Amino acid sequence: MPGERLVQVPGGAPDGVSLGHVLTRTDFRVPEHATLDLAGRPVVGTVARGKHLLTRIGDDHTLHTHLKMEGAWHLYRPGTRWRRPTHEARVVLETEPWSAVGFALGVVEVVPRGDEDQVVGHLGPDLLGPDWDPDEAVRRLSETPDRAVADAILDQRNLAGIGNLYKSELCFLAGLHPWTPVAQVSSLDRLVRRAHVVLDANKERVEQTTTGDTRRGRRTWVYRRDKQPCRRCGTPVRVSMQGPDTQERATYWCPTCQPEA
Ligand SMILES: [Zn+2]
């Protein structure tokens, strides 16, 4: 549709208003910031840390948002009809050329610029960030040698950017049983570098694929393919819940291609 585009994440949303354009209107639809008005200030830019987005506004403010499962930023030309329900909008940032609308965001908070580290400083190196540091990611992963590798790479404190899809897919690509302790992974370095390659290859894609095939039903090796035959060996793919008690997530794997160590 002309006059709008969907911002892909992580990609620096809302980057359409990040070129120094001055905000003409702001609307923070969360109780804490309901009366906050940042109109008149320029959007300096947005940086992504994992799925956290830091939008720097003026000299002093940073808007911290997180997409969680359902969130998204859309960019619209002024006057264009939104593609999601109005009640899902959490933030509206308007400039003359663009309106950026954040829908169903998991986090919306405005913090002093100097406090950015307090909101995302706990995150490991960002797989798609300008400061990506594979050695640091390996170092952090190595600090919990007994932890299951699938859990460890999903933990954003180790490295930021791997979601549940990539967790299962990266274990498959590495031939690793998801419950393999980190200490028994023969090359954490290779695993971490592969994560970077796979995420980087997908950063501009609407539909994420780890197989290289973007057709529906062919995009993943094991993710959401439980009971279906493994694409490599035909063994039925398995699924089980994995993770700390309150944060269990589904893990998919092929018991043949990813044997228990
Ligand atoms: Zn297999």
Short mmCIF file of C-alpha atoms and ligand atoms in Angstrom, two decimals:
data_model
loop_
_atom_site.label_atom_id
_atom_site.label_comp_id
_atom_site.label_asym_id
_atom_site.label_seq_id
_atom_site.Cartn_x
_atom_site.Cartn_y
_atom_site.Cartn_z
CA MET A 1 0.00 0.00 0.00
CA PRO A 2 1.57 3.36 -0.93
CA GLY A 3 2.25 5.85 1.81
CA GLU A 4 3.14 3.40 4.54
CA ARG A 5 5.60 0.73 5.32
CA LEU A 6 6.08 -1.80 8.01
CA VAL A 7 9.25 -1.45 9.98
CA GLN A 8 11.11 -4.71 10.30
CA VAL A 9 12.66 -5.57 13.59
CA PRO A 10 15.35 -5.56 14.60
CA GLY A 11 16.04 -2.79 12.20
CA GLY A 12 15.94 0.39 14.18
CA ALA A 13 12.28 1.27 14.27
CA PRO A 14 10.98 3.88 14.05
CA ASP A 15 13.76 4.75 11.68
CA GLY A 16 11.55 6.71 9.33
CA VAL A 17 11.40 9.48 11.86
CA SER A 18 14.99 9.16 12.93
CA LEU A 19 16.64 11.44 10.44
CA GLY A 20 16.60 14.44 12.67
CA HIS A 21 12.98 15.25 11.98
CA VAL A 22 11.35 17.32 14.66
CA LEU A 23 8.40 15.75 16.41
CA THR A 24 5.19 17.62 15.77
CA ARG A 25 3.12 15.54 18.19
CA THR A 26 3.75 12.76 20.69
CA ASP A 27 1.20 10.54 22.38
CA PHE A 28 2.28 8.04 25.01
CA ARG A 29 -0.73 5.87 25.77
CA VAL A 30 0.53 4.43 29.02
CA PRO A 31 -0.47 5.77 32.45
CA GLU A 32 3.06 6.75 33.53
CA HIS A 33 3.59 9.02 30.56
CA ALA A 34 0.04 10.04 29.65
CA THR A 35 0.84 13.73 30.07
CA LEU A 36 4.36 13.67 28.63
CA ASP A 37 4.79 15.86 25.55
CA LEU A 38 8.04 15.73 23.60
CA ALA A 39 6.86 17.74 20.59
CA GLY A 40 9.43 20.20 19.30
CA ARG A 41 12.34 17.84 19.87
CA PRO A 42 14.10 15.96 17.07
CA VAL A 43 14.31 12.19 16.89
CA VAL A 44 18.03 11.56 17.00
CA GLY A 45 17.88 7.88 16.12
CA THR A 46 16.89 4.42 17.25
CA VAL A 47 19.20 1.65 18.30
CA ALA A 48 18.16 -1.96 18.82
CA ARG A 49 19.47 -4.11 21.62
CA GLY A 50 17.98 -7.51 21.02
CA LYS A 51 14.27 -6.77 20.87
CA HIS A 52 14.66 -3.66 22.96
CA LEU A 53 14.53 -0.43 21.02
CA LEU A 54 16.01 2.79 22.30
CA THR A 55 14.67 5.83 20.47
CA ARG A 56 16.67 8.91 21.39
CA ILE A 57 14.65 12.08 21.43
CA GLY A 58 16.22 15.51 21.80
CA ASP A 59 19.23 15.84 24.05
CA ASP A 60 17.89 14.26 27.19
CA HIS A 61 15.23 11.63 26.57
CA THR A 62 15.24 8.02 25.46
CA LEU A 63 12.08 6.11 24.66
CA HIS A 64 12.58 2.47 25.58
CA THR A 65 10.19 0.02 23.92
CA HIS A 66 10.08 -3.74 23.63
CA LEU A 67 8.09 -5.70 21.08
CA LYS A 68 7.39 -8.84 23.14
CA MET A 69 5.34 -11.30 21.10
CA GLU A 70 2.79 -9.15 19.31
CA GLY A 71 4.32 -5.72 19.19
CA ALA A 72 5.32 -3.81 16.07
CA TRP A 73 6.16 -0.34 14.89
CA HIS A 74 4.44 0.88 11.76
CA LEU A 75 5.27 3.96 9.77
CA TYR A 76 2.48 5.87 8.06
CA ARG A 77 2.23 8.94 5.93
CA PRO A 78 0.08 11.50 7.76
CA GLY A 79 -3.60 10.84 7.29
CA THR A 80 -3.16 7.20 6.28
CA ARG A 81 -5.41 4.65 7.89
CA TRP A 82 -3.66 2.44 10.48
CA ARG A 83 -3.48 -1.24 9.78
CA ARG A 84 -3.99 -2.28 13.39
CA PRO A 85 -6.75 -1.31 15.83
CA THR A 86 -6.40 2.10 17.45
CA HIS A 87 -6.73 0.64 20.94
CA GLU A 88 -3.52 -1.36 20.41
CA ALA A 89 -1.46 1.79 19.87
CA ARG A 90 0.87 2.52 22.78
CA VAL A 91 2.98 5.30 21.30
CA VAL A 92 2.49 7.76 18.46
CA LEU A 93 5.41 9.85 17.26
CA GLU A 94 4.53 12.32 14.54
CA THR A 95 6.84 14.28 12.31
CA GLU A 96 5.92 16.08 9.11
CA PRO A 97 6.79 13.25 6.72
CA TRP A 98 5.93 10.26 8.91
CA SER A 99 3.93 9.03 11.84
CA ALA A 100 5.46 6.14 13.75
CA VAL A 101 2.92 4.10 15.70
CA GLY A 102 3.97 1.46 18.19
CA PHE A 103 1.31 -1.23 18.61
CA ALA A 104 0.98 -3.71 21.47
CA LEU A 105 4.42 -2.92 22.83
CA GLY A 106 5.51 -4.89 25.87
CA VAL A 107 7.44 -1.99 27.39
CA VAL A 108 6.94 1.75 26.97
CA GLU A 109 9.05 3.95 29.16
CA VAL A 110 10.81 7.24 28.74
CA VAL A 111 14.06 7.48 30.65
CA PRO A 112 16.83 10.04 30.93
CA ARG A 113 19.46 9.42 28.24
CA GLY A 114 22.02 8.60 30.90
CA ASP A 115 19.90 5.77 32.24
CA GLU A 116 19.86 3.69 29.07
CA ASP A 117 22.28 1.21 30.53
CA GLN A 118 20.00 0.61 33.48
CA VAL A 119 17.18 -0.56 31.20
CA VAL A 120 19.23 -2.70 28.80
CA GLY A 121 22.69 -2.85 30.35
CA HIS A 122 22.06 -6.40 31.53
CA LEU A 123 21.85 -7.58 27.92
CA GLY A 124 24.62 -9.50 26.28
CA PRO A 125 26.17 -8.37 23.00
CA ASP A 126 23.56 -7.77 20.32
CA LEU A 127 23.81 -10.20 17.42
CA LEU A 128 22.74 -7.46 15.01
CA GLY A 129 24.22 -4.49 16.81
CA PRO A 130 27.15 -2.39 15.64
CA ASP A 131 29.06 -3.57 18.69
CA TRP A 132 28.50 -7.30 18.13
CA ASP A 133 31.16 -9.16 20.07
CA PRO A 134 31.25 -12.95 19.57
CA ASP A 135 34.03 -13.45 22.10
CA GLU A 136 32.02 -11.72 24.79
CA ALA A 137 28.99 -13.86 23.95
CA VAL A 138 31.10 -17.02 24.28
CA ARG A 139 32.50 -15.77 27.57
CA ARG A 140 29.04 -15.14 29.00
CA LEU A 141 27.71 -18.50 27.82
CA SER A 142 30.69 -20.24 29.39
CA GLU A 143 29.83 -18.83 32.81
CA THR A 144 27.01 -21.39 33.19
CA PRO A 145 28.65 -24.64 32.03
CA ASP A 146 25.89 -26.90 33.38
CA ARG A 147 23.06 -25.06 31.71
CA ALA A 148 21.22 -26.60 28.76
CA VAL A 149 22.54 -25.01 25.59
CA ALA A 150 19.09 -24.14 24.20
CA ASP A 151 18.24 -22.24 27.37
CA ALA A 152 21.59 -20.53 27.46
CA ILE A 153 21.41 -19.12 23.94
CA LEU A 154 17.83 -17.90 24.52
CA ASP A 155 18.96 -15.95 27.57
CA GLN A 156 19.36 -12.35 26.42
CA ARG A 157 21.93 -11.74 29.15
CA ASN A 158 24.32 -14.01 27.25
CA LEU A 159 23.71 -12.69 23.77
CA ALA A 160 20.80 -10.59 22.62
CA GLY A 161 18.61 -11.44 19.67
CA ILE A 162 17.85 -15.16 19.70
CA GLY A 163 14.13 -15.87 20.04
CA ASN A 164 12.39 -19.19 20.42
CA LEU A 165 12.46 -19.99 16.70
CA TYR A 166 16.20 -19.48 16.38
CA LYS A 167 16.86 -21.34 19.62
CA SER A 168 15.54 -24.60 18.16
CA GLU A 169 16.86 -23.97 14.67
CA LEU A 170 20.40 -23.17 15.79
CA CYS A 171 20.56 -26.33 17.89
CA PHE A 172 19.43 -28.32 14.86
CA LEU A 173 21.96 -26.67 12.55
CA ALA A 174 24.71 -27.45 15.05
CA GLY A 175 23.52 -31.05 15.56
CA LEU A 176 23.12 -30.35 19.26
CA HIS A 177 20.60 -32.01 21.54
CA PRO A 178 18.90 -28.99 23.14
CA TRP A 179 19.60 -30.23 26.68
CA THR A 180 23.34 -30.61 26.09
CA PRO A 181 25.19 -28.78 28.87
CA VAL A 182 27.05 -25.74 27.60
CA ALA A 183 30.35 -27.25 28.76
CA GLN A 184 29.86 -30.19 26.39
CA VAL A 185 29.30 -28.07 23.30
CA SER A 186 32.41 -28.70 21.22
CA SER A 187 32.55 -25.24 19.70
CA LEU A 188 30.60 -22.45 21.33
CA ASP A 189 32.47 -20.11 19.06
CA ARG A 190 31.08 -21.77 15.93
CA LEU A 191 27.56 -21.79 17.43
CA VAL A 192 27.71 -18.09 18.25
CA ARG A 193 29.08 -17.15 14.83
CA ARG A 194 26.43 -19.22 13.10
CA ALA A 195 23.76 -17.42 15.14
CA HIS A 196 25.08 -14.15 13.81
CA VAL A 197 25.05 -15.37 10.19
CA VAL A 198 21.51 -16.73 10.44
CA LEU A 199 20.06 -13.65 12.12
CA ASP A 200 21.91 -11.31 9.79
CA ALA A 201 20.54 -13.15 6.76
CA ASN A 202 17.01 -12.63 8.11
CA LYS A 203 17.15 -9.06 9.27
CA GLU A 204 15.46 -7.62 6.17
CA ARG A 205 13.05 -10.50 5.66
CA VAL A 206 9.38 -10.37 6.58
CA GLU A 207 9.23 -14.16 6.93
CA GLN A 208 12.16 -15.61 8.78
CA THR A 209 13.80 -18.67 7.29
CA THR A 210 16.65 -20.86 8.43
CA THR A 211 16.41 -23.28 5.54
CA GLY A 212 16.93 -20.60 2.92
CA ASP A 213 13.49 -21.41 1.52
CA THR A 214 10.94 -18.63 2.06
CA ARG A 215 7.90 -20.62 0.96
CA ARG A 216 5.22 -21.29 3.53
CA GLY A 217 5.80 -24.53 5.40
CA ARG A 218 9.44 -24.77 4.33
CA ARG A 219 11.07 -22.04 6.36
CA THR A 220 12.29 -24.02 9.36
CA TRP A 221 14.05 -27.32 10.00
CA VAL A 222 12.29 -28.25 13.22
CA TYR A 223 10.51 -25.22 14.71
CA ARG A 224 6.75 -25.86 14.91
CA ARG A 225 7.22 -29.09 12.96
CA ASP A 226 6.54 -31.58 15.77
CA LYS A 227 5.50 -35.02 14.53
CA GLN A 228 6.48 -34.09 10.98
CA PRO A 229 9.45 -35.86 9.36
CA CYS A 230 12.86 -34.27 9.79
CA ARG A 231 13.88 -32.67 6.50
CA ARG A 232 17.24 -34.40 6.69
CA CYS A 233 16.52 -37.89 7.97
CA GLY A 234 12.76 -38.38 8.12
CA THR A 235 12.61 -39.02 11.89
CA PRO A 236 9.53 -37.39 13.45
CA VAL A 237 10.44 -34.04 15.01
CA ARG A 238 9.84 -33.83 18.74
CA VAL A 239 8.70 -30.99 20.96
CA SER A 240 9.00 -30.47 24.69
CA MET A 241 8.86 -27.60 27.10
CA GLN A 242 12.21 -26.34 28.30
CA GLY A 243 13.48 -23.64 30.59
CA PRO A 244 13.16 -22.24 34.10
CA ASP A 245 9.82 -22.99 35.79
CA THR A 246 7.99 -19.80 35.01
CA GLN A 247 9.56 -19.22 31.62
CA GLU A 248 9.21 -22.56 29.89
CA ARG A 249 9.23 -22.39 26.12
CA ALA A 250 8.70 -25.04 23.47
CA THR A 251 11.83 -26.65 22.10
CA TYR A 252 11.78 -28.64 18.85
CA TRP A 253 14.44 -31.12 17.78
CA CYS A 254 15.20 -34.19 15.72
CA PRO A 255 16.25 -37.06 17.99
CA THR A 256 18.36 -38.58 15.20
CA CYS A 257 20.18 -35.50 13.91
CA GLN A 258 20.55 -34.16 17.44
CA PRO A 259 21.40 -37.18 19.60
CA GLU A 260 21.84 -36.89 23.33
CA ALA A 261 25.47 -36.40 24.18
ZN ZN B 1 16.87 -35.64 11.50
#
